[in-house]
Coordinates of C-alpha atoms in Angstrom, one line a residue:
Chain A
M1 CA 101.2 15.4 33.9
I2 CA 98.8 17.4 32.1
F3 CA 95.7 18.7 34.0
T4 CA 92.3 19.1 32.8
K5 CA 90.5 22.2 33.8
R6 CA 87.9 20.2 35.7
Q7 CA 90.6 18.5 37.5
L8 CA 92.2 21.8 38.5
L9 CA 88.9 23.0 39.6
K10 CA 88.2 20.1 41.7
N11 CA 91.4 20.3 43.5
S12 CA 91.0 23.8 44.2
V13 CA 87.5 24.2 45.6
G14 CA 88.7 23.6 49.2
L15 CA 91.7 25.9 48.7
V16 CA 89.5 28.7 47.5
A17 CA 87.3 28.2 50.6
V18 CA 90.2 28.7 52.7
S19 CA 91.6 31.7 51.0
A20 CA 88.0 33.2 50.9
L21 CA 88.4 33.3 54.8
G22 CA 90.5 36.3 54.3
L23 CA 93.9 35.2 52.6
R24 CA 92.9 37.4 49.7
A25 CA 94.6 40.5 49.0
G26 CA 94.5 43.1 46.6
Q27 CA 90.8 42.8 45.6
S28 CA 89.5 44.5 42.6
R29 CA 89.8 48.2 43.1
A30 CA 89.3 51.2 40.8
A31 CA 92.9 52.4 41.5
V32 CA 95.6 50.1 42.2
S33 CA 97.9 51.4 44.7
E34 CA 100.3 48.3 45.0
F35 CA 100.8 44.7 43.9
R36 CA 103.0 41.9 44.5
M37 CA 105.7 40.0 42.5
I38 CA 107.4 36.8 42.9
E39 CA 110.9 36.9 41.8
A40 CA 114.3 34.9 42.1
G41 CA 115.4 36.9 45.1
G42 CA 119.2 37.7 46.0
A43 CA 121.2 40.5 44.0
S44 CA 118.9 39.7 41.0
G45 CA 115.9 40.8 43.0
E46 CA 117.6 44.0 44.1
S47 CA 118.5 44.9 40.4
I48 CA 114.8 44.5 39.7
E49 CA 114.0 47.1 42.7
K50 CA 116.6 49.7 41.6
G51 CA 116.4 49.2 37.7
Y52 CA 112.7 48.8 37.1
I53 CA 110.5 49.3 40.2
A54 CA 112.0 52.5 41.4
P55 CA 111.4 54.3 37.9
F56 CA 107.9 52.8 37.9
T57 CA 106.9 53.8 41.1
E58 CA 107.9 57.1 40.7
K59 CA 106.0 57.4 37.2
T60 CA 102.7 55.7 38.7
G61 CA 102.8 55.9 42.4
I62 CA 102.1 52.2 42.3
K63 CA 104.2 50.2 45.1
V64 CA 105.4 46.8 44.2
L65 CA 106.0 44.2 47.0
R66 CA 108.8 41.7 45.9
E67 CA 108.7 38.2 47.3
S68 CA 111.2 35.4 46.6
P69 CA 112.0 32.7 45.7
S70 CA 110.0 31.9 42.7
G71 CA 109.1 28.3 41.0
L72 CA 106.4 26.3 39.5
G73 CA 105.3 25.0 42.6
K74 CA 104.3 28.6 43.8
L75 CA 102.8 29.3 40.6
R76 CA 100.5 26.3 40.6
A77 CA 99.7 27.0 44.4
L78 CA 98.5 30.9 43.5
V79 CA 96.5 29.5 40.5
E80 CA 94.9 26.5 42.3
S81 CA 94.0 28.6 45.5
G82 CA 92.3 31.2 43.5
D83 CA 94.8 33.8 44.8
N84 CA 94.7 36.5 42.3
S85 CA 97.0 39.3 43.9
V86 CA 100.1 38.4 42.1
P87 CA 100.4 39.7 38.5
L88 CA 104.0 38.7 38.0
L89 CA 106.0 35.9 38.7
E90 CA 109.4 34.9 37.5
V91 CA 110.4 31.5 35.7
G92 CA 113.3 30.0 33.7
S93 CA 112.9 29.1 30.1
P94 CA 112.0 25.5 30.6
E95 CA 109.5 26.3 33.3
L96 CA 107.8 28.8 30.9
Y97 CA 106.8 26.1 28.3
Q98 CA 105.7 23.7 31.1
A99 CA 103.5 26.4 32.7
V100 CA 101.9 26.9 29.4
A101 CA 101.1 23.2 29.2
L102 CA 99.7 23.2 32.6
D103 CA 97.4 25.9 31.9
L104 CA 98.9 28.1 34.6
V105 CA 99.5 31.3 33.0
E106 CA 97.8 33.9 30.7
P107 CA 99.1 35.9 27.8
I108 CA 101.2 38.8 28.2
D109 CA 99.1 42.0 27.1
W110 CA 101.8 43.0 24.5
D111 CA 99.9 46.3 23.5
V112 CA 99.8 47.6 26.9
V113 CA 103.5 46.7 27.6
N114 CA 104.3 48.6 24.3
P115 CA 108.0 47.7 24.6
D116 CA 111.1 49.6 23.7
P117 CA 112.9 47.6 20.8
I118 CA 113.9 44.2 22.4
F119 CA 115.2 41.0 21.3
D120 CA 112.6 38.5 19.7
E121 CA 113.3 35.5 21.9
A122 CA 112.1 38.0 24.8
K123 CA 108.7 38.6 23.4
H124 CA 106.9 35.2 24.2
E125 CA 103.0 35.2 23.9
Y126 CA 102.9 34.1 27.6
G127 CA 106.4 35.3 29.1
F128 CA 108.5 38.5 29.0
G129 CA 112.1 37.8 28.6
Y130 CA 113.6 40.2 31.2
Q131 CA 117.0 38.9 32.2
Y132 CA 119.7 36.9 30.3
Y133 CA 122.0 34.7 32.5
S134 CA 124.8 32.3 31.6
T135 CA 125.9 29.0 33.4
V136 CA 129.7 29.4 32.7
M137 CA 133.0 27.5 33.7
A138 CA 134.7 29.1 36.6
W139 CA 137.9 28.3 38.3
G140 CA 139.7 29.4 41.4
E141 CA 142.5 32.1 40.6
G142 CA 145.9 30.3 39.8
Q143 CA 144.2 27.0 38.5
R144 CA 144.9 26.1 34.9
A145 CA 142.1 27.6 32.7
P146 CA 139.9 24.8 30.8
K147 CA 139.8 25.5 27.3
D148 CA 136.4 23.8 26.7
W149 CA 134.0 21.5 28.4
A150 CA 135.7 18.4 27.1
E151 CA 138.6 19.5 29.2
F152 CA 136.5 20.7 32.2
F153 CA 134.7 17.0 32.0
D154 CA 138.3 15.3 32.0
P155 CA 139.6 14.9 35.7
E156 CA 142.7 13.5 34.3
A157 CA 143.5 16.6 32.1
L158 CA 142.4 18.9 34.5
P159 CA 142.9 17.5 38.2
G160 CA 140.9 19.1 40.8
K161 CA 137.3 18.9 42.6
R162 CA 134.5 20.4 40.9
S163 CA 131.1 21.6 41.7
L164 CA 128.2 21.2 39.4
P165 CA 124.7 22.3 39.4
D166 CA 122.2 20.1 41.0
Y167 CA 119.8 21.0 37.8
P168 CA 119.8 18.6 34.9
S169 CA 119.0 21.7 32.6
Y170 CA 122.0 23.6 33.5
I171 CA 124.6 20.7 33.2
L172 CA 123.5 18.2 30.5
P173 CA 124.2 20.5 27.5
M174 CA 127.7 21.0 28.8
A175 CA 127.9 17.4 29.5
A176 CA 126.8 16.5 26.0
L177 CA 129.3 19.0 24.4
A178 CA 132.1 17.4 26.4
A179 CA 131.3 14.2 24.4
G180 CA 131.9 16.0 21.3
G181 CA 129.9 18.1 18.9
S182 CA 129.7 22.0 18.7
I183 CA 127.4 24.6 20.3
E184 CA 125.5 24.9 17.1
N185 CA 124.1 21.4 17.2
V186 CA 124.1 20.4 20.9
Y187 CA 120.1 20.2 20.8
P188 CA 118.5 17.7 20.6
I189 CA 120.7 16.7 23.4
D190 CA 122.2 13.0 23.1
L191 CA 121.4 11.8 26.7
D192 CA 123.3 8.7 26.6
K193 CA 126.5 10.7 25.7
A194 CA 125.7 13.3 28.2
F195 CA 125.3 10.9 31.1
E196 CA 128.5 9.1 30.0
S197 CA 130.4 12.5 30.5
L198 CA 128.8 12.9 34.1
E199 CA 129.8 9.4 35.0
R200 CA 133.4 10.1 33.8
I201 CA 133.5 13.1 36.2
K202 CA 131.2 12.3 39.2
D203 CA 133.9 11.0 41.6
S204 CA 135.7 14.5 41.2
V205 CA 132.4 16.3 41.9
S206 CA 132.3 17.3 45.7
V207 CA 129.3 19.3 45.7
W208 CA 126.0 19.4 43.5
W209 CA 124.8 23.0 44.0
Q210 CA 121.2 24.1 44.4
A211 CA 121.9 27.7 45.5
G212 CA 123.7 30.0 43.1
A213 CA 125.7 31.4 46.1
Q214 CA 127.1 28.1 46.6
P215 CA 129.9 27.7 43.7
P216 CA 131.6 31.2 44.2
Q217 CA 131.8 30.3 48.1
L218 CA 133.2 26.8 47.3
L219 CA 135.8 28.1 45.1
Q220 CA 137.0 30.7 47.6
D221 CA 137.3 28.4 50.2
K222 CA 139.3 26.2 47.8
E223 CA 136.8 23.4 48.5
V224 CA 136.6 23.0 44.7
Q225 CA 138.9 24.0 41.9
Y226 CA 136.5 24.2 39.3
A227 CA 132.6 24.9 39.1
A228 CA 130.0 25.5 36.6
S229 CA 128.2 28.7 37.8
W230 CA 125.9 31.2 37.1
S231 CA 127.7 33.9 35.4
G232 CA 126.5 36.8 37.7
R233 CA 127.7 35.0 40.6
V234 CA 131.4 34.8 39.6
A235 CA 131.8 37.9 37.3
G236 CA 133.8 40.3 39.4
A237 CA 134.1 38.1 42.4
P238 CA 137.4 38.2 44.0
G239 CA 139.8 35.0 43.6
I240 CA 137.7 33.7 40.9
E241 CA 138.1 33.6 37.0
F242 CA 135.5 32.3 34.6
S243 CA 134.9 32.1 30.7
Y244 CA 131.8 32.5 28.6
Q245 CA 133.5 30.1 26.1
Q246 CA 130.6 27.2 25.5
G247 CA 128.6 28.9 28.1
L248 CA 124.9 28.1 28.3
L249 CA 122.8 31.3 27.7
D250 CA 119.2 31.5 29.1
L251 CA 116.5 33.8 29.6
A252 CA 114.2 34.3 32.6
Y253 CA 110.9 35.4 32.1
F254 CA 108.0 37.1 34.0
V255 CA 104.6 35.5 33.4
V256 CA 101.2 36.5 34.5
P257 CA 99.4 33.8 36.7
K258 CA 96.1 32.7 35.4
G259 CA 93.0 34.3 36.7
V260 CA 94.9 37.2 38.1
D261 CA 92.9 40.5 38.8
P262 CA 92.7 42.2 35.6
E263 CA 93.5 45.7 37.1
L264 CA 96.7 44.5 38.7
K265 CA 97.7 42.8 35.3
K266 CA 97.3 46.1 33.6
A267 CA 99.3 47.8 36.3
A268 CA 102.0 44.9 36.0
M269 CA 102.3 45.6 32.2
G270 CA 103.5 49.1 33.1
L271 CA 106.2 47.5 35.1
L272 CA 107.2 45.1 32.1
H273 CA 107.5 48.4 30.0
E274 CA 110.2 49.8 32.3
M275 CA 111.8 46.5 32.0
S276 CA 112.2 47.1 28.0
V277 CA 113.8 50.5 28.6
A278 CA 117.7 50.5 27.9
K279 CA 118.7 52.9 30.4
N280 CA 116.8 51.0 33.2
Q281 CA 118.4 47.9 32.2
A282 CA 121.9 49.5 32.5
V283 CA 121.0 50.4 36.1
A284 CA 119.9 46.8 37.0
A285 CA 123.1 45.4 35.1
D286 CA 125.1 47.5 37.5
V287 CA 123.6 45.6 40.5
I288 CA 124.3 42.2 39.0
S289 CA 125.9 41.5 35.7
Y290 CA 122.9 39.8 34.0
T291 CA 121.5 41.9 31.2
G292 CA 118.0 42.9 30.0
P293 CA 116.7 42.4 26.6
S294 CA 117.0 45.8 24.9
T295 CA 118.8 45.7 21.6
E296 CA 120.5 49.1 22.7
L297 CA 121.8 48.1 26.0
E298 CA 125.5 47.1 24.9
Q299 CA 126.6 50.9 24.5
L300 CA 125.0 51.8 28.0
L301 CA 127.0 49.2 29.9
P302 CA 130.2 50.2 31.8
Q303 CA 132.9 49.5 29.1
D304 CA 135.7 48.9 31.4
R305 CA 133.9 45.6 32.7
I306 CA 132.1 44.9 29.3
G307 CA 133.4 41.2 29.4
E308 CA 131.4 40.2 32.4
F309 CA 127.9 40.8 30.6
P310 CA 126.3 37.6 28.9
T311 CA 124.9 39.4 26.1
T312 CA 127.5 41.5 24.6
T313 CA 128.2 40.6 20.9
A314 CA 131.6 39.0 21.9
N315 CA 130.0 37.0 24.6
K316 CA 126.9 36.0 22.9
S317 CA 128.6 34.6 19.9
V318 CA 130.7 31.9 21.8
Q319 CA 127.7 30.7 23.8
M320 CA 124.8 28.3 23.0
F321 CA 121.1 29.2 23.8
N322 CA 119.3 27.0 25.9
D323 CA 116.2 25.5 24.5
G324 CA 113.2 25.5 26.8
Q325 CA 111.1 23.8 24.3
W326 CA 113.4 20.7 24.2
W327 CA 113.7 20.4 28.2
F328 CA 109.7 20.6 28.1
E329 CA 109.3 17.8 25.5
N330 CA 111.8 15.7 27.4
A331 CA 111.1 16.6 31.0
D332 CA 110.0 13.2 32.2
E333 CA 112.9 11.1 30.8
V334 CA 115.4 13.6 31.8
E335 CA 114.1 13.7 35.5
Q336 CA 114.0 10.0 35.8
R337 CA 117.6 9.4 34.3
W338 CA 118.8 12.3 36.6
Q339 CA 117.4 10.9 39.9
E340 CA 118.8 7.5 38.9
F341 CA 122.2 9.0 38.1
K342 CA 122.1 10.8 41.4
L343 CA 121.5 7.6 43.4
T344 CA 124.8 6.2 42.0
L345 CA 126.9 8.9 43.5
Chain F
M1 CA 88.0 43.6 96.5
N2 CA 89.9 41.0 95.0
S3 CA 89.5 38.5 97.6
T4 CA 85.8 38.9 97.8
A5 CA 85.4 38.2 94.3
T6 CA 87.5 35.2 94.5
A7 CA 85.5 34.2 97.5
F8 CA 82.4 34.6 95.6
I9 CA 83.6 32.6 92.6
R10 CA 85.1 29.8 94.6
P11 CA 82.1 27.7 95.4
R12 CA 81.1 27.5 91.9
R13 CA 84.5 26.5 90.4
P14 CA 84.4 22.7 91.3
A15 CA 81.2 22.2 89.4
R16 CA 82.3 23.7 86.4
L17 CA 85.7 22.1 86.5
G18 CA 83.8 18.9 86.9
R19 CA 82.0 19.5 83.9
L20 CA 84.7 20.5 81.6
G21 CA 87.3 18.3 83.1
A22 CA 85.5 15.0 83.6
T23 CA 86.7 13.9 80.2
G24 CA 89.4 16.6 79.4
L25 CA 87.6 17.2 76.3
G26 CA 86.4 20.6 77.3
F27 CA 90.0 21.8 77.8
A28 CA 91.2 20.1 74.6
L29 CA 88.4 21.3 72.3
P30 CA 89.7 24.5 71.3
V31 CA 93.1 23.5 70.4
S32 CA 91.7 20.3 68.7
L33 CA 89.4 22.5 66.6
F34 CA 92.3 24.7 65.6
L35 CA 94.3 21.7 64.6
L36 CA 91.6 20.1 63.0
V37 CA 91.1 23.3 60.6
A38 CA 94.6 24.7 60.2
F39 CA 96.4 21.3 60.1
D40 CA 94.2 18.2 59.3
V41 CA 92.0 19.3 56.9
P42 CA 94.7 20.8 54.8
V43 CA 96.7 17.4 55.1
L44 CA 93.6 15.4 54.1
M45 CA 93.4 17.8 51.1
M46 CA 96.7 17.0 50.3
F47 CA 96.2 13.3 50.2
G48 CA 93.3 14.1 48.0
W49 CA 95.8 15.0 45.2
A50 CA 97.3 11.5 45.3
L51 CA 93.7 10.0 45.3
T52 CA 92.0 12.0 42.5
S53 CA 95.1 12.2 40.1
A54 CA 94.0 12.7 36.6
K55 CA 95.7 9.4 35.5
G56 CA 93.5 7.3 37.9
M57 CA 92.8 6.9 41.5
F58 CA 96.0 5.0 42.3
A59 CA 98.3 6.1 39.4
P60 CA 100.6 8.0 41.6
F61 CA 101.3 5.0 44.0
V62 CA 101.7 2.7 41.0
E63 CA 104.2 5.2 39.6
F64 CA 106.1 5.4 42.9
F65 CA 106.3 1.5 43.1
T66 CA 107.4 1.1 39.6
R67 CA 110.2 3.8 39.5
P68 CA 113.3 2.1 41.4
A69 CA 114.7 5.8 41.9
Y70 CA 111.9 6.8 44.4
I71 CA 112.3 3.6 46.4
K72 CA 115.9 3.8 46.6
V73 CA 115.7 7.3 47.9
I74 CA 113.6 6.0 50.5
L75 CA 115.8 3.3 51.6
N76 CA 118.8 5.7 51.5
T77 CA 116.8 7.8 53.9
L78 CA 116.2 4.9 56.1
R79 CA 119.8 4.2 56.1
I80 CA 121.0 7.3 56.9
A81 CA 118.4 7.7 59.8
A82 CA 119.4 4.3 61.3
I83 CA 123.2 5.2 61.2
A84 CA 122.4 8.8 62.8
T85 CA 120.2 7.1 65.5
V86 CA 122.8 4.7 66.4
S87 CA 125.5 7.5 66.7
C88 CA 122.9 9.6 68.7
A89 CA 122.6 6.5 71.0
V90 CA 126.2 5.7 71.5
L91 CA 127.3 9.5 72.0
G92 CA 124.0 10.3 73.9
Y93 CA 124.3 7.6 76.4
V94 CA 127.7 8.3 77.4
L95 CA 126.9 12.0 77.7
A96 CA 123.8 11.5 79.9
Y97 CA 125.7 8.9 82.0
W98 CA 128.3 11.6 82.5
L99 CA 125.7 14.3 83.2
R100 CA 124.4 11.9 86.0
S101 CA 127.6 11.6 87.8
L102 CA 128.0 15.4 87.9
S103 CA 126.6 17.4 90.9
G104 CA 125.1 20.8 91.5
T105 CA 126.3 23.7 89.5
A106 CA 128.5 21.3 87.2
R107 CA 125.5 19.6 86.3
L108 CA 123.4 22.8 85.5
V109 CA 126.2 24.1 83.6
A110 CA 126.5 20.8 81.5
L111 CA 122.6 20.6 81.1
T112 CA 122.7 24.3 79.7
L113 CA 125.5 23.4 77.3
V114 CA 123.3 20.6 75.9
V115 CA 120.1 22.4 75.5
L116 CA 122.0 25.7 74.4
P117 CA 122.1 24.6 70.6
F118 CA 118.3 24.5 70.7
W119 CA 118.4 28.2 70.6
V120 CA 120.5 28.6 67.4
S121 CA 119.0 28.0 64.1
I122 CA 119.4 24.8 62.3
L123 CA 120.5 26.8 59.2
V124 CA 123.1 28.4 61.2
R125 CA 124.5 25.4 62.7
S126 CA 124.5 23.3 59.4
Y127 CA 126.6 26.0 58.1
A128 CA 129.0 26.4 61.2
W129 CA 129.8 22.7 60.3
I130 CA 131.3 23.9 57.0
V131 CA 133.4 26.3 59.0
V132 CA 134.7 23.6 61.3
L133 CA 134.9 20.8 59.0
G134 CA 135.6 22.1 55.5
N135 CA 138.9 21.4 53.5
N136 CA 139.9 24.8 54.8
G137 CA 138.2 24.5 58.2
V138 CA 139.6 24.5 61.7
V139 CA 139.9 20.5 62.0
N140 CA 141.3 19.9 58.7
R141 CA 144.0 22.7 59.2
A142 CA 144.8 21.3 62.5
L143 CA 145.0 17.9 61.0
L144 CA 147.4 19.1 58.3
D145 CA 149.6 21.2 60.7
L146 CA 150.0 18.5 63.1
G147 CA 151.0 16.1 60.3
L148 CA 148.3 13.7 61.1
A149 CA 146.9 13.9 57.5
S150 CA 148.6 14.5 54.4
E151 CA 145.6 15.9 52.5
P152 CA 142.1 17.3 53.7
V153 CA 139.9 14.7 55.1
A154 CA 136.5 14.7 53.4
F155 CA 134.1 15.1 56.5
L156 CA 131.6 16.9 54.4
Y157 CA 129.5 16.5 51.1
N158 CA 129.0 12.9 51.7
D159 CA 127.1 10.4 54.3
L160 CA 129.6 11.3 57.0
G161 CA 128.8 15.1 56.8
V162 CA 124.9 14.4 57.1
V163 CA 125.1 11.9 59.9
I164 CA 127.6 14.4 61.8
G165 CA 125.2 17.3 61.3
T166 CA 122.0 15.3 62.0
T167 CA 123.4 13.7 65.2
N168 CA 124.5 17.3 66.5
L169 CA 121.1 18.6 66.0
L170 CA 119.1 15.6 67.6
L171 CA 121.3 14.6 70.3
P172 CA 119.5 16.5 73.2
F173 CA 116.2 14.8 72.0
L174 CA 117.9 11.7 73.0
V175 CA 120.0 12.8 75.9
L176 CA 117.4 14.8 78.1
P177 CA 114.7 12.0 78.4
L178 CA 117.5 9.4 78.7
Y179 CA 119.3 11.7 81.6
A180 CA 115.7 12.1 83.2
A181 CA 115.4 8.1 83.2
M182 CA 118.8 7.9 84.7
I183 CA 118.4 10.2 87.5
R184 CA 115.1 8.3 88.3
I185 CA 117.1 5.1 89.2
D186 CA 116.8 4.6 92.9
G187 CA 120.6 4.9 94.1
R188 CA 119.8 2.2 96.8
I189 CA 119.2 -0.5 94.2
L190 CA 122.8 -0.1 93.1
Q191 CA 124.0 0.0 96.6
A192 CA 122.3 -3.1 97.4
A193 CA 123.9 -4.8 94.4
E194 CA 127.4 -3.4 95.7
T195 CA 126.8 -4.9 99.1
L196 CA 126.0 -8.2 97.5
G197 CA 129.6 -8.0 95.9
A198 CA 128.8 -7.2 92.5
S199 CA 131.5 -5.4 90.4
R200 CA 130.8 -1.9 89.0
W201 CA 130.7 -3.5 85.5
T202 CA 128.3 -6.1 86.5
I203 CA 126.1 -3.6 88.2
F204 CA 126.0 -1.5 85.2
R205 CA 125.3 -4.6 82.7
R206 CA 122.8 -6.2 84.8
I207 CA 121.1 -3.6 86.7
F208 CA 121.6 0.2 85.4
F209 CA 121.6 -0.7 81.8
P210 CA 118.5 -2.6 81.7
L211 CA 116.7 0.2 83.7
T212 CA 117.6 2.7 81.2
V213 CA 116.8 0.4 78.0
P214 CA 113.1 1.7 77.5
A215 CA 114.1 5.4 77.8
L216 CA 117.1 4.8 75.4
A217 CA 115.0 3.0 72.9
A218 CA 112.1 5.4 72.8
G219 CA 114.8 8.2 72.2
M220 CA 116.1 6.3 69.5
V221 CA 112.8 5.9 67.8
L222 CA 112.3 9.8 68.2
V223 CA 115.7 10.6 66.7
F224 CA 114.8 8.0 63.9
I225 CA 111.6 9.9 63.1
L226 CA 113.0 13.2 63.1
T227 CA 115.8 12.2 60.7
L228 CA 113.2 11.0 58.2
G229 CA 112.1 14.4 57.7
F230 CA 115.5 16.2 57.7
Y231 CA 115.6 18.7 54.8
V232 CA 118.3 21.6 55.5
T233 CA 121.2 19.2 56.9
P234 CA 121.3 16.8 53.9
A235 CA 121.1 19.8 51.5
I236 CA 123.8 21.7 53.0
L237 CA 126.2 19.0 54.4
G238 CA 125.2 16.5 51.7
G239 CA 126.5 18.5 48.7
G240 CA 123.5 17.2 46.8
R241 CA 125.1 13.7 46.9
V242 CA 123.0 12.2 49.8
P243 CA 119.4 11.9 48.2
M244 CA 116.9 12.0 51.1
V245 CA 113.2 12.0 50.9
A246 CA 112.4 15.6 52.2
N247 CA 114.9 17.0 49.4
M248 CA 113.1 14.8 46.7
L249 CA 109.6 16.0 47.9
D250 CA 111.0 19.5 47.8
M251 CA 111.8 19.0 44.2
L252 CA 108.5 17.3 43.1
I253 CA 106.5 20.1 44.9
N254 CA 108.4 23.3 44.1
R255 CA 110.4 22.3 40.8
L256 CA 108.5 20.0 39.0
P257 CA 105.6 20.4 40.3
R258 CA 104.2 17.0 40.6
W259 CA 102.0 17.4 43.7
E260 CA 100.1 14.0 43.1
L261 CA 103.5 11.9 43.3
A262 CA 104.7 14.0 46.3
S263 CA 101.2 13.5 47.9
A264 CA 101.5 9.7 47.5
I265 CA 105.2 9.6 48.9
S266 CA 103.7 11.8 51.7
I267 CA 101.1 9.2 52.6
L268 CA 103.5 6.3 52.7
L269 CA 106.0 8.2 54.9
L270 CA 103.3 9.4 57.1
I271 CA 102.1 5.6 57.4
L272 CA 105.6 4.6 58.2
T273 CA 106.0 7.5 60.7
L274 CA 102.7 6.6 62.4
L275 CA 103.7 3.0 62.8
L276 CA 107.2 4.1 64.3
H277 CA 105.1 6.6 66.7
L278 CA 103.2 3.8 68.0
L279 CA 106.5 2.0 68.8
Y280 CA 107.6 5.2 70.5
V281 CA 104.5 5.4 72.6
R282 CA 104.9 1.9 73.9
L283 CA 108.4 2.4 74.6
S284 CA 108.1 5.7 76.5
R285 CA 105.3 4.4 78.5
Q286 CA 107.6 1.6 79.8
A287 CA 110.3 4.1 80.3
G288 CA 107.7 6.0 82.5
N289 CA 106.9 2.8 84.5

């Protein structure tokens, strides 16, 4: 699934012609007054608005237009159609490696970003890791708490309906862990074992969710008793308990679509700088309990609900970190086996 | 002023109309051009992805046919579409028959109720089914309170949920043309049968029903075609357990992104739909006669 440049060019000629008719926005100008960004949407989008865009616009006068949702499909469409008006687009960690391999992104200008101190994994050549989020076990109030994924994946030990992500990269590590092993050696994932765990539990799974809003709603409606959910969706939600124990920590990145207007890119690097500032990250974390990459963020977070955040020292130490490189290398096999598994439901 | 202008123009109008309207092409030209540029050309370009894949001209098609998962999803889509079509036909026929028996205001009110759901978004209606049919929903609570069930019935997040949602959304597409065909039936034919001593059941079976079959069949083909492309309903009411082709295409386009394969699958789906459409055109012509 790797494209040669010529291939991309050939396919995009027509689209370029169409976009030349007037779809192009944000032409190269001396002074940038606004740019577009594509992000995940929802409360996460609001956290970007309050935490980062607000101080950025105040400083520079540049407006930022948010669009959502994001995805590799949109990135590919932007690049192949020659639309150069979007300097920032959000991707998950497995998508980052795929975007690089497909030649859809250009390097971050780290000299211009000039970030405050942030964790190393957030400083990727092609991506600015701006937001940590976890996939965690959650359950309805009053249910017995699972002590680990092995118990979560055992419908006899822990009776009740489940809701699991309809995304292999957010559930296979847990499924592998349920079959034995520890969070340190979950990668490389043993796919046979992981799918065995899923086979064992599939009859108890009512809903394979695609939207992050689904699991908290399903738990509150008592449609399911247990769910694997994104942490920010269940942290502080009424009637829901959750645990970071063996959670899957992940980092969302902003990338720069290839061929973007250089002026817009330069302006966007200024917004990335705002994303590295601990004070701004604390504001964003107040909107949704995902955390930015600053090494100094922990003491700025509200201490009364410090347990809600995925990257505090206590929470980070009990979780495993998602390995985007592994997902990228095994994408084809995973996708095929996932599709086949889903057909046996 | 106005009338003189009209009078002045009037003599010229037939000639111009004749030129433009001889084949109808003149009237169809603007919209045809628009569709050509805004729809047909992009669709053809999309097909180009499948045919100019880096792996070879027909590589995406080969991949499709050699991977059982993709074919199984298509077959599952056809199966769901068939079930939804039959349930639409059964419910729709009864409903249209009942509508025909109503008179005046009652008929108007009932028809409005049939059309009303068209004004509500598909998304809202699909979510509404969760409120109605969920474990904690109206129906299940009633069943439990009345002692008719000991635990909640699983209406949602399975084939049944998708079929219920799809049937609800597509029922008007079948009912309205069927109702139109039913009221076109000449009442005197039925009276003639009655005077010859036929029972009501015989009249229905040998006269009324055969006269409505073409409209019913056309409506069924239409429902089947529309179900093939359903995305929202399986996504919400299927709970990710009912794989259908539109949801698979979404994954191939937006998540992976494997546009070549998505394009190949779209081409095959379009061919299938066109064949069904031919059938629909033939059937609805018959219904028109």
